[in-house]
Amino acid sequence: MLMTKERRPAIRRLRGWALSVLQEAGAIHECEEHGWAKDRADPHAREHALDIARQEPPEGLSPDQAVGQVREVLHSIGDTCPECPPRPD
C-alpha cells in the first residue's frame, strides 16, 4: 500500500524556512532551557538574513516576498523567553 505524507500548510513551511534563515544568519537563537526563539538584536545578522532571503528565496516566492516573510517572522520574535522568569532590575 502506498502511503502519502500529508503536506504542511504553506504558511508553516514558509515560517520554518524564515526561522532557519534567521538562525543561519545568527539573528536569532534558542532559549537554552525552553527552546523558544529569541532575537539577538544584531543589525548585521538581520541584514545578512535579509540578504540570504533575497538571494535564495524558496520556490514560488519572489525575492521581495521572501524578505517580507523573514521580516514578518523576525518581528514576531521577542528578545526574551516567555517561560523564563524576569531578570531582576
PDB file of C-alpha atoms in Angstrom:
ATOM      1  CA  MET A   1       0.000   0.000   0.000  1.00  0.00           C
ATOM      2  CA  LEU A   2       1.347   3.391  -0.978  1.00  0.00           C
ATOM      3  CA  MET A   3       1.377   5.848   1.907  1.00  0.00           C
ATOM      4  CA  THR A   4       1.386   9.552   1.208  1.00  0.00           C
ATOM      5  CA  LYS A   5       2.812  12.079   3.564  1.00  0.00           C
ATOM      6  CA  GLU A   6       0.446  14.899   4.408  1.00  0.00           C
ATOM      7  CA  ARG A   7       1.933  18.236   3.401  1.00  0.00           C
ATOM      8  CA  ARG A   8       2.165  21.070   5.875  1.00  0.00           C
ATOM      9  CA  PRO A   9       0.189  24.202   5.103  1.00  0.00           C
ATOM     10  CA  ALA A  10       2.280  26.659   3.066  1.00  0.00           C
ATOM     11  CA  ILE A  11       2.351  29.226   5.873  1.00  0.00           C
ATOM     12  CA  ARG A  12       4.020  26.744   8.260  1.00  0.00           C
ATOM     13  CA  ARG A  13       6.604  25.812   5.647  1.00  0.00           C
ATOM     14  CA  LEU A  14       7.393  29.479   4.986  1.00  0.00           C
ATOM     15  CA  ARG A  15       7.682  30.266   8.695  1.00  0.00           C
ATOM     16  CA  GLY A  16      10.024  27.308   9.145  1.00  0.00           C
ATOM     17  CA  TRP A  17      12.121  28.457   6.199  1.00  0.00           C
ATOM     18  CA  ALA A  18      12.295  32.014   7.587  1.00  0.00           C
ATOM     19  CA  LEU A  19      13.269  30.733  11.045  1.00  0.00           C
ATOM     20  CA  SER A  20      16.073  28.658   9.541  1.00  0.00           C
ATOM     21  CA  VAL A  21      17.362  31.649   7.562  1.00  0.00           C
ATOM     22  CA  LEU A  22      17.328  33.816  10.694  1.00  0.00           C
ATOM     23  CA  GLN A  23      19.107  31.143  12.718  1.00  0.00           C
ATOM     24  CA  GLU A  24      21.687  30.511   9.976  1.00  0.00           C
ATOM     25  CA  ALA A  25      22.473  34.231   9.871  1.00  0.00           C
ATOM     26  CA  GLY A  26      22.780  34.417  13.667  1.00  0.00           C
ATOM     27  CA  ALA A  27      19.864  36.845  14.013  1.00  0.00           C
ATOM     28  CA  ILE A  28      18.026  34.564  16.445  1.00  0.00           C
ATOM     29  CA  HIS A  29      18.939  31.823  18.890  1.00  0.00           C
ATOM     30  CA  GLU A  30      17.063  29.399  21.119  1.00  0.00           C
ATOM     31  CA  CYS A  31      16.488  29.723  24.837  1.00  0.00           C
ATOM     32  CA  GLU A  32      18.753  27.021  26.249  1.00  0.00           C
ATOM     33  CA  GLU A  33      16.162  25.935  28.798  1.00  0.00           C
ATOM     34  CA  HIS A  34      12.861  26.152  26.919  1.00  0.00           C
ATOM     35  CA  GLY A  35      13.702  26.230  23.205  1.00  0.00           C
ATOM     36  CA  TRP A  36      11.884  29.473  22.351  1.00  0.00           C
ATOM     37  CA  ALA A  37      13.423  31.583  19.590  1.00  0.00           C
ATOM     38  CA  LYS A  38      14.939  34.826  20.860  1.00  0.00           C
ATOM     39  CA  ASP A  39      16.022  37.859  18.864  1.00  0.00           C
ATOM     40  CA  ARG A  40      19.729  38.653  19.206  1.00  0.00           C
ATOM     41  CA  ALA A  41      19.125  42.307  18.199  1.00  0.00           C
ATOM     42  CA  ASP A  42      22.187  42.174  15.944  1.00  0.00           C
ATOM     43  CA  PRO A  43      21.660  44.515  12.968  1.00  0.00           C
ATOM     44  CA  HIS A  44      24.442  42.866  10.930  1.00  0.00           C
ATOM     45  CA  ALA A  45      22.937  39.400  11.404  1.00  0.00           C
ATOM     46  CA  ARG A  46      19.486  40.719  10.478  1.00  0.00           C
ATOM     47  CA  GLU A  47      20.858  42.266   7.292  1.00  0.00           C
ATOM     48  CA  HIS A  48      22.658  39.013   6.492  1.00  0.00           C
ATOM     49  CA  ALA A  49      19.371  37.102   6.905  1.00  0.00           C
ATOM     50  CA  LEU A  50      17.630  39.502   4.531  1.00  0.00           C
ATOM     51  CA  ASP A  51      20.448  39.078   2.012  1.00  0.00           C
ATOM     52  CA  ILE A  52      20.070  35.291   2.180  1.00  0.00           C
ATOM     53  CA  ALA A  53      16.300  35.605   1.663  1.00  0.00           C
ATOM     54  CA  ARG A  54      16.817  37.959  -1.254  1.00  0.00           C
ATOM     55  CA  GLN A  55      19.404  35.736  -2.955  1.00  0.00           C
ATOM     56  CA  GLU A  56      17.845  32.335  -2.206  1.00  0.00           C
ATOM     57  CA  PRO A  57      14.057  32.692  -1.952  1.00  0.00           C
ATOM     58  CA  PRO A  58      12.030  29.484  -1.664  1.00  0.00           C
ATOM     59  CA  GLU A  59      10.380  28.194  -4.802  1.00  0.00           C
ATOM     60  CA  GLY A  60       7.311  30.220  -5.709  1.00  0.00           C
ATOM     61  CA  LEU A  61       8.336  33.385  -3.853  1.00  0.00           C
ATOM     62  CA  SER A  62       9.907  36.484  -5.302  1.00  0.00           C
ATOM     63  CA  PRO A  63      12.962  37.912  -3.538  1.00  0.00           C
ATOM     64  CA  ASP A  64      10.801  40.740  -2.146  1.00  0.00           C
ATOM     65  CA  GLN A  65       8.216  38.291  -0.804  1.00  0.00           C
ATOM     66  CA  ALA A  66      10.965  36.203   0.808  1.00  0.00           C
ATOM     67  CA  VAL A  67      12.424  39.276   2.514  1.00  0.00           C
ATOM     68  CA  GLY A  68       8.934  40.224   3.701  1.00  0.00           C
ATOM     69  CA  GLN A  69       8.431  36.762   5.184  1.00  0.00           C
ATOM     70  CA  VAL A  70      11.743  36.921   7.071  1.00  0.00           C
ATOM     71  CA  ARG A  71      10.874  40.383   8.402  1.00  0.00           C
ATOM     72  CA  GLU A  72       7.414  39.229   9.482  1.00  0.00           C
ATOM     73  CA  VAL A  73       8.829  36.271  11.405  1.00  0.00           C
ATOM     74  CA  LEU A  74      11.584  38.388  12.957  1.00  0.00           C
ATOM     75  CA  HIS A  75       9.015  40.930  14.167  1.00  0.00           C
ATOM     76  CA  SER A  76       7.065  38.114  15.841  1.00  0.00           C
ATOM     77  CA  ILE A  77      10.067  37.083  17.977  1.00  0.00           C
ATOM     78  CA  GLY A  78      10.954  38.842  21.201  1.00  0.00           C
ATOM     79  CA  ASP A  79      14.322  39.157  22.905  1.00  0.00           C
ATOM     80  CA  THR A  80      13.213  37.222  25.992  1.00  0.00           C
ATOM     81  CA  CYS A  81      11.835  33.751  26.561  1.00  0.00           C
ATOM     82  CA  PRO A  82       8.193  33.827  27.663  1.00  0.00           C
ATOM     83  CA  GLU A  83       8.802  30.919  30.064  1.00  0.00           C
ATOM     84  CA  CYS A  84      11.942  32.273  31.789  1.00  0.00           C
ATOM     85  CA  PRO A  85      11.418  34.336  34.949  1.00  0.00           C
ATOM     86  CA  PRO A  86      12.048  38.063  34.522  1.00  0.00           C
ATOM     87  CA  ARG A  87      15.540  39.260  35.335  1.00  0.00           C
ATOM     88  CA  PRO A  88      15.833  41.364  38.487  1.00  0.00           C
ATOM     89  CA  ASP A  89      16.447  45.031  37.696  1.00  0.00           C
TER      90      ASP A  89
END
